Short mmCIF file of N, CA and C in Angstrom, two decimals:
data_model
loop_
_atom_site.label_atom_id
_atom_site.label_comp_id
_atom_site.label_asym_id
_atom_site.label_seq_id
_atom_site.Cartn_x
_atom_site.Cartn_y
_atom_site.Cartn_z
N MET A 686 -15.21 24.10 -1.26
CA MET A 686 -14.04 23.26 -0.96
C MET A 686 -14.40 21.78 -0.83
N ILE A 687 -15.70 21.48 -0.83
CA ILE A 687 -16.12 20.08 -0.65
C ILE A 687 -15.61 19.21 -1.79
N ILE A 688 -15.41 19.83 -2.97
CA ILE A 688 -14.90 19.10 -4.13
C ILE A 688 -13.52 18.49 -3.82
N LEU A 689 -12.70 19.23 -3.02
CA LEU A 689 -11.38 18.73 -2.61
C LEU A 689 -11.51 17.41 -1.86
N GLY A 690 -12.51 17.34 -0.98
CA GLY A 690 -12.77 16.11 -0.22
C GLY A 690 -13.10 14.95 -1.15
N TYR A 691 -13.90 15.23 -2.19
CA TYR A 691 -14.28 14.18 -3.14
C TYR A 691 -13.06 13.70 -3.93
N ILE A 692 -12.25 14.67 -4.42
CA ILE A 692 -11.05 14.28 -5.20
C ILE A 692 -10.10 13.47 -4.30
N ALA A 693 -9.92 13.95 -3.06
CA ALA A 693 -9.06 13.24 -2.10
C ALA A 693 -9.56 11.81 -1.91
N GLY A 694 -10.89 11.67 -1.75
CA GLY A 694 -11.49 10.35 -1.54
C GLY A 694 -11.26 9.43 -2.72
N ILE A 695 -11.44 9.97 -3.94
CA ILE A 695 -11.23 9.16 -5.15
C ILE A 695 -9.76 8.72 -5.24
N LEU A 696 -8.83 9.65 -4.95
CA LEU A 696 -7.40 9.32 -5.01
C LEU A 696 -7.03 8.23 -4.02
N THR A 697 -7.43 8.38 -2.76
CA THR A 697 -7.01 7.39 -1.76
C THR A 697 -7.77 6.07 -1.93
N THR A 698 -8.93 6.10 -2.61
CA THR A 698 -9.68 4.86 -2.83
C THR A 698 -9.10 4.05 -4.00
N THR A 699 -8.69 4.75 -5.05
CA THR A 699 -8.23 4.06 -6.27
C THR A 699 -6.72 3.84 -6.28
N ALA A 700 -5.99 4.43 -5.32
CA ALA A 700 -4.52 4.42 -5.35
C ALA A 700 -3.93 3.02 -5.46
N ASN A 701 -4.58 2.02 -4.87
CA ASN A 701 -3.97 0.68 -4.86
C ASN A 701 -4.14 -0.09 -6.17
N ILE A 702 -4.92 0.47 -7.11
CA ILE A 702 -5.10 -0.23 -8.40
C ILE A 702 -3.77 -0.44 -9.13
N PRO A 703 -2.90 0.61 -9.24
CA PRO A 703 -1.61 0.38 -9.92
C PRO A 703 -0.76 -0.70 -9.22
N GLN A 704 -0.87 -0.79 -7.88
CA GLN A 704 -0.11 -1.82 -7.17
C GLN A 704 -0.61 -3.22 -7.55
N LEU A 705 -1.93 -3.36 -7.64
CA LEU A 705 -2.54 -4.63 -8.05
C LEU A 705 -2.06 -5.02 -9.45
N ILE A 706 -2.10 -4.06 -10.37
CA ILE A 706 -1.69 -4.31 -11.76
C ILE A 706 -0.20 -4.68 -11.81
N LYS A 707 0.61 -3.95 -11.03
CA LYS A 707 2.06 -4.19 -11.03
C LYS A 707 2.40 -5.61 -10.60
N ILE A 708 1.77 -6.07 -9.52
CA ILE A 708 2.03 -7.44 -9.03
C ILE A 708 1.60 -8.45 -10.09
N TYR A 709 0.44 -8.19 -10.71
CA TYR A 709 -0.08 -9.12 -11.72
C TYR A 709 0.87 -9.20 -12.91
N GLU A 710 1.40 -8.04 -13.34
CA GLU A 710 2.28 -8.03 -14.52
C GLU A 710 3.66 -8.62 -14.21
N LEU A 711 4.22 -8.25 -13.03
CA LEU A 711 5.54 -8.76 -12.64
C LEU A 711 5.47 -10.22 -12.21
N ARG A 712 4.24 -10.66 -11.80
CA ARG A 712 4.08 -11.97 -11.18
C ARG A 712 5.03 -12.12 -10.00
N GLU A 713 5.19 -11.03 -9.26
CA GLU A 713 6.06 -11.02 -8.09
C GLU A 713 5.52 -10.06 -7.04
N ALA A 714 5.58 -10.48 -5.77
CA ALA A 714 5.08 -9.62 -4.70
C ALA A 714 5.92 -9.78 -3.45
N LYS A 715 7.20 -10.12 -3.67
CA LYS A 715 8.08 -10.41 -2.54
C LYS A 715 8.17 -9.24 -1.55
N ASP A 716 8.25 -8.00 -2.09
CA ASP A 716 8.49 -6.84 -1.23
C ASP A 716 7.21 -6.28 -0.60
N ILE A 717 6.06 -6.88 -0.96
CA ILE A 717 4.77 -6.40 -0.45
C ILE A 717 4.54 -6.93 0.97
N SER A 718 4.12 -6.04 1.88
CA SER A 718 3.88 -6.45 3.27
C SER A 718 2.48 -7.05 3.44
N THR A 719 2.43 -8.35 3.79
CA THR A 719 1.15 -9.01 4.04
C THR A 719 0.41 -8.34 5.19
N LEU A 720 1.18 -7.95 6.23
CA LEU A 720 0.57 -7.32 7.41
C LEU A 720 -0.12 -6.02 7.02
N THR A 721 0.55 -5.21 6.20
CA THR A 721 -0.04 -3.93 5.76
C THR A 721 -1.39 -4.16 5.09
N TYR A 722 -1.44 -5.11 4.13
CA TYR A 722 -2.69 -5.31 3.41
C TYR A 722 -3.75 -6.04 4.24
N SER A 723 -3.31 -6.84 5.24
CA SER A 723 -4.27 -7.46 6.16
C SER A 723 -4.91 -6.39 7.05
N LEU A 724 -4.07 -5.45 7.55
CA LEU A 724 -4.60 -4.37 8.38
C LEU A 724 -5.56 -3.50 7.58
N LEU A 725 -5.19 -3.21 6.32
CA LEU A 725 -6.08 -2.42 5.47
C LEU A 725 -7.41 -3.13 5.28
N ALA A 726 -7.36 -4.46 5.00
CA ALA A 726 -8.59 -5.22 4.79
C ALA A 726 -9.48 -5.17 6.03
N MET A 727 -8.87 -5.40 7.22
CA MET A 727 -9.64 -5.32 8.47
C MET A 727 -10.24 -3.93 8.64
N GLY A 728 -9.43 -2.90 8.37
CA GLY A 728 -9.90 -1.51 8.48
C GLY A 728 -11.10 -1.26 7.58
N PHE A 729 -11.01 -1.70 6.31
CA PHE A 729 -12.11 -1.46 5.37
C PHE A 729 -13.38 -2.21 5.79
N ILE A 730 -13.20 -3.44 6.32
CA ILE A 730 -14.37 -4.20 6.80
C ILE A 730 -15.06 -3.44 7.93
N LEU A 731 -14.24 -2.91 8.88
CA LEU A 731 -14.83 -2.13 9.97
C LEU A 731 -15.51 -0.86 9.44
N TRP A 732 -14.89 -0.19 8.45
CA TRP A 732 -15.52 0.99 7.83
C TRP A 732 -16.86 0.63 7.21
N ILE A 733 -16.93 -0.56 6.57
CA ILE A 733 -18.17 -0.99 5.92
C ILE A 733 -19.27 -1.21 6.97
N ILE A 734 -18.90 -1.89 8.09
CA ILE A 734 -19.88 -2.11 9.16
C ILE A 734 -20.34 -0.76 9.74
N TYR A 735 -19.37 0.11 10.00
CA TYR A 735 -19.67 1.45 10.55
C TYR A 735 -20.58 2.23 9.60
N ALA A 736 -20.25 2.19 8.29
CA ALA A 736 -21.03 2.93 7.29
C ALA A 736 -22.46 2.40 7.21
N SER A 737 -22.63 1.07 7.38
CA SER A 737 -23.98 0.49 7.36
C SER A 737 -24.79 1.02 8.55
N TYR A 738 -24.14 1.07 9.72
CA TYR A 738 -24.83 1.54 10.92
C TYR A 738 -25.23 3.00 10.82
N VAL A 739 -24.31 3.86 10.34
CA VAL A 739 -24.63 5.29 10.27
C VAL A 739 -25.31 5.62 8.95
N ASP A 740 -25.56 4.58 8.12
CA ASP A 740 -26.34 4.73 6.89
C ASP A 740 -25.70 5.74 5.93
N ASP A 741 -24.39 5.56 5.70
CA ASP A 741 -23.63 6.47 4.83
C ASP A 741 -23.25 5.71 3.57
N LEU A 742 -24.03 5.89 2.50
CA LEU A 742 -23.83 5.12 1.28
C LEU A 742 -22.48 5.42 0.59
N PRO A 743 -22.08 6.70 0.43
CA PRO A 743 -20.78 6.96 -0.21
C PRO A 743 -19.63 6.29 0.54
N LEU A 744 -19.64 6.39 1.88
CA LEU A 744 -18.59 5.77 2.69
C LEU A 744 -18.60 4.26 2.51
N LEU A 745 -19.82 3.68 2.46
CA LEU A 745 -19.97 2.24 2.27
C LEU A 745 -19.38 1.81 0.92
N LEU A 746 -19.78 2.49 -0.15
CA LEU A 746 -19.34 2.12 -1.50
C LEU A 746 -17.83 2.27 -1.65
N ALA A 747 -17.27 3.39 -1.13
CA ALA A 747 -15.83 3.63 -1.24
C ALA A 747 -15.06 2.49 -0.58
N ASN A 748 -15.57 2.01 0.57
CA ASN A 748 -14.84 1.00 1.31
C ASN A 748 -15.04 -0.41 0.75
N VAL A 749 -16.20 -0.68 0.14
CA VAL A 749 -16.40 -1.96 -0.55
C VAL A 749 -15.40 -2.04 -1.73
N PHE A 750 -15.29 -0.93 -2.45
CA PHE A 750 -14.37 -0.85 -3.59
C PHE A 750 -12.92 -1.05 -3.12
N SER A 751 -12.52 -0.32 -2.07
CA SER A 751 -11.16 -0.44 -1.54
C SER A 751 -10.87 -1.85 -1.07
N LEU A 752 -11.85 -2.46 -0.38
CA LEU A 752 -11.67 -3.81 0.14
C LEU A 752 -11.42 -4.80 -1.01
N ALA A 753 -12.18 -4.64 -2.11
CA ALA A 753 -12.03 -5.54 -3.25
C ALA A 753 -10.60 -5.48 -3.80
N ILE A 754 -10.05 -4.26 -3.95
CA ILE A 754 -8.69 -4.10 -4.48
C ILE A 754 -7.67 -4.73 -3.54
N VAL A 755 -7.83 -4.44 -2.24
CA VAL A 755 -6.87 -4.93 -1.25
C VAL A 755 -6.93 -6.47 -1.14
N LEU A 756 -8.13 -7.06 -1.24
CA LEU A 756 -8.24 -8.53 -1.22
C LEU A 756 -7.56 -9.10 -2.47
N GLY A 757 -7.71 -8.41 -3.61
CA GLY A 757 -7.02 -8.83 -4.83
C GLY A 757 -5.51 -8.86 -4.64
N ILE A 758 -4.97 -7.81 -4.00
CA ILE A 758 -3.53 -7.75 -3.74
C ILE A 758 -3.10 -8.88 -2.81
N LEU A 759 -3.90 -9.16 -1.77
CA LEU A 759 -3.56 -10.25 -0.83
C LEU A 759 -3.55 -11.60 -1.55
N ILE A 760 -4.53 -11.84 -2.45
CA ILE A 760 -4.58 -13.10 -3.19
C ILE A 760 -3.34 -13.23 -4.07
N LEU A 761 -2.97 -12.15 -4.77
CA LEU A 761 -1.77 -12.18 -5.63
C LEU A 761 -0.51 -12.35 -4.78
N LYS A 762 -0.51 -11.77 -3.58
CA LYS A 762 0.65 -11.91 -2.68
C LYS A 762 0.86 -13.39 -2.33
N PHE A 763 -0.23 -14.11 -2.05
CA PHE A 763 -0.09 -15.53 -1.72
C PHE A 763 0.34 -16.32 -2.95
N GLU A 764 -0.09 -15.86 -4.12
CA GLU A 764 0.23 -16.54 -5.38
C GLU A 764 1.68 -16.30 -5.79
N PHE A 765 2.12 -15.04 -5.71
CA PHE A 765 3.44 -14.67 -6.25
C PHE A 765 4.37 -14.13 -5.17
N GLY A 766 4.09 -14.41 -3.90
CA GLY A 766 4.80 -13.75 -2.81
C GLY A 766 6.24 -14.19 -2.63
N ARG A 767 6.58 -15.38 -3.11
CA ARG A 767 7.90 -15.93 -2.86
C ARG A 767 8.94 -15.15 -3.67
N GLY A 768 10.09 -14.93 -3.07
CA GLY A 768 11.15 -14.20 -3.76
C GLY A 768 12.11 -15.18 -4.40
N ASN A 769 13.37 -14.76 -4.60
CA ASN A 769 14.40 -15.67 -5.08
C ASN A 769 14.54 -16.83 -4.11
N SER A 770 14.69 -18.04 -4.63
CA SER A 770 14.90 -19.19 -3.76
C SER A 770 16.32 -19.15 -3.23
N GLU A 771 16.63 -20.08 -2.32
CA GLU A 771 17.98 -20.14 -1.76
C GLU A 771 19.02 -20.36 -2.87
N ARG A 772 18.68 -21.26 -3.80
CA ARG A 772 19.61 -21.56 -4.91
C ARG A 772 19.84 -20.33 -5.77
N GLU A 773 18.75 -19.59 -6.01
CA GLU A 773 18.86 -18.37 -6.83
C GLU A 773 19.73 -17.33 -6.13
N THR A 774 19.54 -17.19 -4.81
CA THR A 774 20.33 -16.24 -4.05
C THR A 774 21.81 -16.61 -4.12
N LYS A 775 22.09 -17.94 -4.02
CA LYS A 775 23.48 -18.40 -4.09
C LYS A 775 24.08 -18.09 -5.46
N ALA A 776 23.29 -18.28 -6.53
CA ALA A 776 23.77 -17.99 -7.89
C ALA A 776 24.12 -16.51 -8.01
N ILE A 777 23.31 -15.67 -7.39
CA ILE A 777 23.58 -14.22 -7.42
C ILE A 777 24.88 -13.92 -6.67
N GLN A 778 25.05 -14.58 -5.51
CA GLN A 778 26.28 -14.38 -4.73
C GLN A 778 27.51 -14.74 -5.57
N LEU A 779 27.40 -15.87 -6.31
CA LEU A 779 28.54 -16.38 -7.07
C LEU A 779 29.07 -15.39 -8.09
N ILE A 780 28.17 -14.65 -8.75
CA ILE A 780 28.63 -13.74 -9.80
C ILE A 780 29.03 -12.39 -9.24
N LYS A 781 28.87 -12.21 -7.92
CA LYS A 781 29.19 -10.88 -7.35
C LYS A 781 30.68 -10.72 -7.10
N MET B 1260 -21.65 2.62 18.27
CA MET B 1260 -20.95 2.13 17.08
C MET B 1260 -19.85 3.06 16.61
N ILE B 1261 -19.79 4.27 17.20
CA ILE B 1261 -18.78 5.24 16.74
C ILE B 1261 -17.37 4.72 16.99
N ILE B 1262 -17.23 3.83 18.02
CA ILE B 1262 -15.92 3.25 18.33
C ILE B 1262 -15.38 2.47 17.12
N LEU B 1263 -16.28 1.80 16.37
CA LEU B 1263 -15.88 1.06 15.17
C LEU B 1263 -15.20 2.00 14.16
N GLY B 1264 -15.77 3.19 14.02
CA GLY B 1264 -15.20 4.19 13.11
C GLY B 1264 -13.78 4.57 13.54
N TYR B 1265 -13.59 4.74 14.87
CA TYR B 1265 -12.26 5.09 15.38
C TYR B 1265 -11.25 3.97 15.13
N ILE B 1266 -11.68 2.71 15.43
CA ILE B 1266 -10.76 1.57 15.23
C ILE B 1266 -10.43 1.44 13.74
N ALA B 1267 -11.46 1.58 12.89
CA ALA B 1267 -11.24 1.51 11.44
C ALA B 1267 -10.23 2.59 11.01
N GLY B 1268 -10.39 3.80 11.54
CA GLY B 1268 -9.51 4.91 11.20
C GLY B 1268 -8.08 4.64 11.61
N ILE B 1269 -7.91 4.08 12.83
CA ILE B 1269 -6.55 3.78 13.32
C ILE B 1269 -5.91 2.70 12.42
N LEU B 1270 -6.70 1.67 12.08
CA LEU B 1270 -6.18 0.58 11.23
C LEU B 1270 -5.72 1.10 9.87
N THR B 1271 -6.59 1.86 9.19
CA THR B 1271 -6.25 2.29 7.84
C THR B 1271 -5.16 3.38 7.85
N THR B 1272 -5.01 4.07 9.00
CA THR B 1272 -3.97 5.10 9.09
C THR B 1272 -2.60 4.49 9.35
N THR B 1273 -2.55 3.46 10.19
CA THR B 1273 -1.25 2.90 10.59
C THR B 1273 -0.83 1.71 9.72
N ALA B 1274 -1.73 1.25 8.83
CA ALA B 1274 -1.48 0.01 8.07
C ALA B 1274 -0.17 0.04 7.29
N ASN B 1275 0.25 1.21 6.80
CA ASN B 1275 1.45 1.24 5.96
C ASN B 1275 2.77 1.19 6.73
N ILE B 1276 2.69 1.25 8.07
CA ILE B 1276 3.93 1.20 8.87
C ILE B 1276 4.69 -0.12 8.63
N PRO B 1277 4.02 -1.31 8.66
CA PRO B 1277 4.76 -2.56 8.39
C PRO B 1277 5.41 -2.56 7.00
N GLN B 1278 4.75 -1.91 6.02
CA GLN B 1278 5.34 -1.86 4.67
C GLN B 1278 6.63 -1.04 4.68
N LEU B 1279 6.60 0.08 5.40
CA LEU B 1279 7.79 0.94 5.54
C LEU B 1279 8.93 0.15 6.19
N ILE B 1280 8.62 -0.56 7.28
CA ILE B 1280 9.63 -1.33 8.01
C ILE B 1280 10.18 -2.44 7.12
N LYS B 1281 9.28 -3.11 6.37
CA LYS B 1281 9.71 -4.23 5.52
C LYS B 1281 10.72 -3.77 4.45
N ILE B 1282 10.42 -2.64 3.79
CA ILE B 1282 11.34 -2.12 2.77
C ILE B 1282 12.68 -1.77 3.41
N TYR B 1283 12.62 -1.15 4.60
CA TYR B 1283 13.85 -0.74 5.27
C TYR B 1283 14.70 -1.95 5.63
N GLU B 1284 14.04 -3.03 6.12
CA GLU B 1284 14.79 -4.21 6.54
C GLU B 1284 15.33 -5.00 5.35
N LEU B 1285 14.47 -5.18 4.31
CA LEU B 1285 14.91 -5.92 3.12
C LEU B 1285 15.88 -5.12 2.27
N ARG B 1286 15.82 -3.77 2.44
CA ARG B 1286 16.56 -2.87 1.56
C ARG B 1286 16.20 -3.14 0.10
N GLU B 1287 14.92 -3.42 -0.13
CA GLU B 1287 14.42 -3.70 -1.47
C GLU B 1287 12.99 -3.23 -1.59
N ALA B 1288 12.68 -2.62 -2.75
CA ALA B 1288 11.30 -2.13 -2.95
C ALA B 1288 10.89 -2.28 -4.40
N LYS B 1289 11.48 -3.29 -5.05
CA LYS B 1289 11.26 -3.49 -6.48
C LYS B 1289 9.78 -3.65 -6.81
N ASP B 1290 9.03 -4.41 -5.98
CA ASP B 1290 7.64 -4.74 -6.30
C ASP B 1290 6.66 -3.65 -5.88
N ILE B 1291 7.19 -2.58 -5.24
CA ILE B 1291 6.32 -1.50 -4.75
C ILE B 1291 5.97 -0.56 -5.90
N SER B 1292 4.67 -0.21 -6.02
CA SER B 1292 4.23 0.68 -7.09
C SER B 1292 4.43 2.15 -6.71
N THR B 1293 5.32 2.86 -7.45
CA THR B 1293 5.54 4.28 -7.20
C THR B 1293 4.26 5.07 -7.43
N LEU B 1294 3.49 4.68 -8.47
CA LEU B 1294 2.24 5.39 -8.78
C LEU B 1294 1.26 5.29 -7.62
N THR B 1295 1.12 4.09 -7.04
CA THR B 1295 0.20 3.90 -5.91
C THR B 1295 0.55 4.86 -4.77
N TYR B 1296 1.85 4.90 -4.39
CA TYR B 1296 2.22 5.74 -3.25
C TYR B 1296 2.21 7.22 -3.60
N SER B 1297 2.41 7.58 -4.90
CA SER B 1297 2.28 8.98 -5.31
C SER B 1297 0.82 9.43 -5.23
N LEU B 1298 -0.10 8.56 -5.69
CA LEU B 1298 -1.53 8.88 -5.62
C LEU B 1298 -1.97 9.02 -4.16
N LEU B 1299 -1.48 8.12 -3.30
CA LEU B 1299 -1.82 8.20 -1.87
C LEU B 1299 -1.32 9.52 -1.29
N ALA B 1300 -0.06 9.91 -1.63
CA ALA B 1300 0.51 11.16 -1.11
C ALA B 1300 -0.34 12.35 -1.56
N MET B 1301 -0.71 12.38 -2.87
CA MET B 1301 -1.56 13.48 -3.37
C MET B 1301 -2.89 13.49 -2.64
N GLY B 1302 -3.48 12.30 -2.46
CA GLY B 1302 -4.77 12.18 -1.75
C GLY B 1302 -4.68 12.73 -0.34
N PHE B 1303 -3.61 12.33 0.38
CA PHE B 1303 -3.48 12.78 1.78
C PHE B 1303 -3.27 14.30 1.84
N ILE B 1304 -2.50 14.87 0.86
CA ILE B 1304 -2.30 16.33 0.84
C ILE B 1304 -3.64 17.04 0.66
N LEU B 1305 -4.48 16.52 -0.27
CA LEU B 1305 -5.80 17.12 -0.48
C LEU B 1305 -6.67 16.98 0.78
N TRP B 1306 -6.60 15.78 1.44
CA TRP B 1306 -7.36 15.61 2.69
C TRP B 1306 -6.91 16.64 3.73
N ILE B 1307 -5.59 16.92 3.80
CA ILE B 1307 -5.07 17.88 4.78
C ILE B 1307 -5.61 19.29 4.49
N ILE B 1308 -5.60 19.68 3.19
CA ILE B 1308 -6.14 21.00 2.81
C ILE B 1308 -7.64 21.07 3.16
N TYR B 1309 -8.36 19.99 2.77
CA TYR B 1309 -9.81 19.92 3.04
C TYR B 1309 -10.08 20.01 4.55
N ALA B 1310 -9.32 19.24 5.34
CA ALA B 1310 -9.51 19.21 6.79
C ALA B 1310 -9.24 20.58 7.42
N SER B 1311 -8.25 21.32 6.85
CA SER B 1311 -7.97 22.67 7.36
C SER B 1311 -9.17 23.58 7.10
N TYR B 1312 -9.76 23.48 5.89
CA TYR B 1312 -10.90 24.33 5.54
C TYR B 1312 -12.11 24.05 6.40
N VAL B 1313 -12.42 22.75 6.59
CA VAL B 1313 -13.62 22.43 7.38
C VAL B 1313 -13.30 22.35 8.87
N ASP B 1314 -12.01 22.66 9.21
CA ASP B 1314 -11.60 22.78 10.61
C ASP B 1314 -11.82 21.47 11.37
N ASP B 1315 -11.35 20.37 10.79
CA ASP B 1315 -11.52 19.04 11.40
C ASP B 1315 -10.15 18.53 11.84
N LEU B 1316 -9.85 18.70 13.14
CA LEU B 1316 -8.52 18.36 13.64
C LEU B 1316 -8.19 16.88 13.57
N PRO B 1317 -9.11 15.96 13.98
CA PRO B 1317 -8.77 14.52 13.86
C PRO B 1317 -8.46 14.12 12.42
N LEU B 1318 -9.26 14.62 11.46
CA LEU B 1318 -9.04 14.30 10.04
C LEU B 1318 -7.68 14.84 9.59
N LEU B 1319 -7.36 16.06 10.07
CA LEU B 1319 -6.07 16.68 9.72
C LEU B 1319 -4.91 15.84 10.26
N LEU B 1320 -4.97 15.49 11.55
CA LEU B 1320 -3.87 14.75 12.18
C LEU B 1320 -3.68 13.38 11.54
N ALA B 1321 -4.81 12.67 11.29
CA ALA B 1321 -4.72 11.34 10.69
C ALA B 1321 -4.02 11.41 9.34
N ASN B 1322 -4.31 12.46 8.57
CA ASN B 1322 -3.75 12.53 7.23
C ASN B 1322 -2.31 13.04 7.21
N VAL B 1323 -1.95 13.89 8.19
CA VAL B 1323 -0.54 14.30 8.32
C VAL B 1323 0.30 13.06 8.64
N PHE B 1324 -0.21 12.24 9.55
CA PHE B 1324 0.46 11.00 9.95
C PHE B 1324 0.60 10.05 8.75
N SER B 1325 -0.50 9.83 8.02
CA SER B 1325 -0.49 8.94 6.85
C SER B 1325 0.49 9.45 5.80
N LEU B 1326 0.48 10.78 5.58
CA LEU B 1326 1.36 11.38 4.56
C LEU B 1326 2.83 11.12 4.92
N ALA B 1327 3.16 11.26 6.21
CA ALA B 1327 4.55 11.06 6.64
C ALA B 1327 5.01 9.63 6.31
N ILE B 1328 4.16 8.64 6.60
CA ILE B 1328 4.51 7.23 6.35
C ILE B 1328 4.69 6.99 4.86
N VAL B 1329 3.74 7.51 4.06
CA VAL B 1329 3.76 7.29 2.62
C VAL B 1329 4.98 7.99 1.97
N LEU B 1330 5.33 9.18 2.46
CA LEU B 1330 6.53 9.86 1.95
C LEU B 1330 7.77 9.05 2.30
N GLY B 1331 7.77 8.46 3.49
CA GLY B 1331 8.88 7.59 3.89
C GLY B 1331 9.03 6.41 2.93
N ILE B 1332 7.91 5.79 2.56
CA ILE B 1332 7.94 4.66 1.63
C ILE B 1332 8.45 5.11 0.26
N LEU B 1333 8.01 6.30 -0.20
CA LEU B 1333 8.46 6.80 -1.50
C LEU B 1333 9.97 7.06 -1.50
N ILE B 1334 10.48 7.63 -0.39
CA ILE B 1334 11.93 7.89 -0.28
C ILE B 1334 12.70 6.57 -0.34
N LEU B 1335 12.23 5.55 0.42
CA LEU B 1335 12.90 4.24 0.41
C LEU B 1335 12.77 3.58 -0.96
N LYS B 1336 11.65 3.81 -1.66
CA LYS B 1336 11.47 3.24 -2.99
C LYS B 1336 12.54 3.78 -3.95
N PHE B 1337 12.83 5.09 -3.85
CA PHE B 1337 13.86 5.67 -4.71
C PHE B 1337 15.25 5.15 -4.32
N GLU B 1338 15.41 4.85 -3.03
CA GLU B 1338 16.70 4.39 -2.51
C GLU B 1338 16.94 2.92 -2.87
N PHE B 1339 15.92 2.08 -2.69
CA PHE B 1339 16.10 0.63 -2.83
C PHE B 1339 15.21 0.04 -3.92
N GLY B 1340 14.75 0.87 -4.85
CA GLY B 1340 13.74 0.43 -5.81
C GLY B 1340 14.21 -0.56 -6.85
N ARG B 1341 15.51 -0.59 -7.10
CA ARG B 1341 16.03 -1.42 -8.17
C ARG B 1341 15.97 -2.89 -7.75
N GLY B 1342 15.67 -3.76 -8.69
CA GLY B 1342 15.60 -5.18 -8.38
C GLY B 1342 16.89 -5.88 -8.74
N ASN B 1343 16.83 -7.19 -9.08
CA ASN B 1343 17.99 -7.92 -9.56
C ASN B 1343 18.51 -7.25 -10.82
N SER B 1344 19.81 -7.14 -10.97
CA SER B 1344 20.38 -6.57 -12.19
C SER B 1344 20.24 -7.59 -13.31
N GLU B 1345 20.57 -7.18 -14.53
CA GLU B 1345 20.49 -8.08 -15.67
C GLU B 1345 21.38 -9.30 -15.45
N ARG B 1346 22.59 -9.05 -14.93
CA ARG B 1346 23.53 -10.16 -14.69
C ARG B 1346 22.96 -11.15 -13.68
N GLU B 1347 22.34 -10.60 -12.62
CA GLU B 1347 21.75 -11.46 -11.59
C GLU B 1347 20.61 -12.30 -12.17
N THR B 1348 19.78 -11.67 -13.01
CA THR B 1348 18.67 -12.40 -13.63
C THR B 1348 19.20 -13.52 -14.50
N LYS B 1349 20.30 -13.24 -15.24
CA LYS B 1349 20.90 -14.28 -16.09
C LYS B 1349 21.43 -15.44 -15.26
N ALA B 1350 22.05 -15.11 -14.12
CA ALA B 1350 22.57 -16.15 -13.23
C ALA B 1350 21.43 -17.05 -12.74
N ILE B 1351 20.29 -16.42 -12.44
CA ILE B 1351 19.12 -17.19 -11.99
C ILE B 1351 18.63 -18.10 -13.12
N GLN B 1352 18.60 -17.55 -14.35
CA GLN B 1352 18.17 -18.35 -15.51
C GLN B 1352 19.05 -19.59 -15.68
N LEU B 1353 20.39 -19.37 -15.49
CA LEU B 1353 21.37 -20.44 -15.72
C LEU B 1353 21.12 -21.65 -14.84
N ILE B 1354 20.71 -21.44 -13.59
CA ILE B 1354 20.56 -22.58 -12.67
C ILE B 1354 19.17 -23.19 -12.77
N LYS B 1355 18.31 -22.63 -13.61
CA LYS B 1355 16.93 -23.14 -13.68
C LYS B 1355 16.85 -24.35 -14.60
#
């Protein structure tokens, strides 16, 4: 059953890649929660420190990889985070 | 140093709560990747099965909790996933 643990680990580690790609392609990240990805980044940093102390290489590598993706999402969020401007929202209201 | 592991676990487990709240408040989830949250849900389900086999209660509970949040996000994504309509996008273009 240990294989299940590995597959689970690969899934939860790589899951954020489609989100990163989506933001990059849409050039929009208005609905993305900065707090969520900041908490994830802090969590992964702590996992990395913990993994170094307990000398667990797979745990270390998985979390370095996850951290890289999540930092990428945070950078794109700052780049494309703004939604419709006030003027755009008003234009939408007008045609409703 | 084991405390670091616990804090890391709490952070990465609860991180998606602000994302869930944000979608609910904005009533919008256009920029959210369905694939990302589907992969996370599959990953958490496998972690739950794995945790049951190796009889690891903390791992089981953490993943049941994570799965609940991620399923909540997926439900809201189906509810509020649509972005600006074609007409709204045209209105935005007009004022640019």
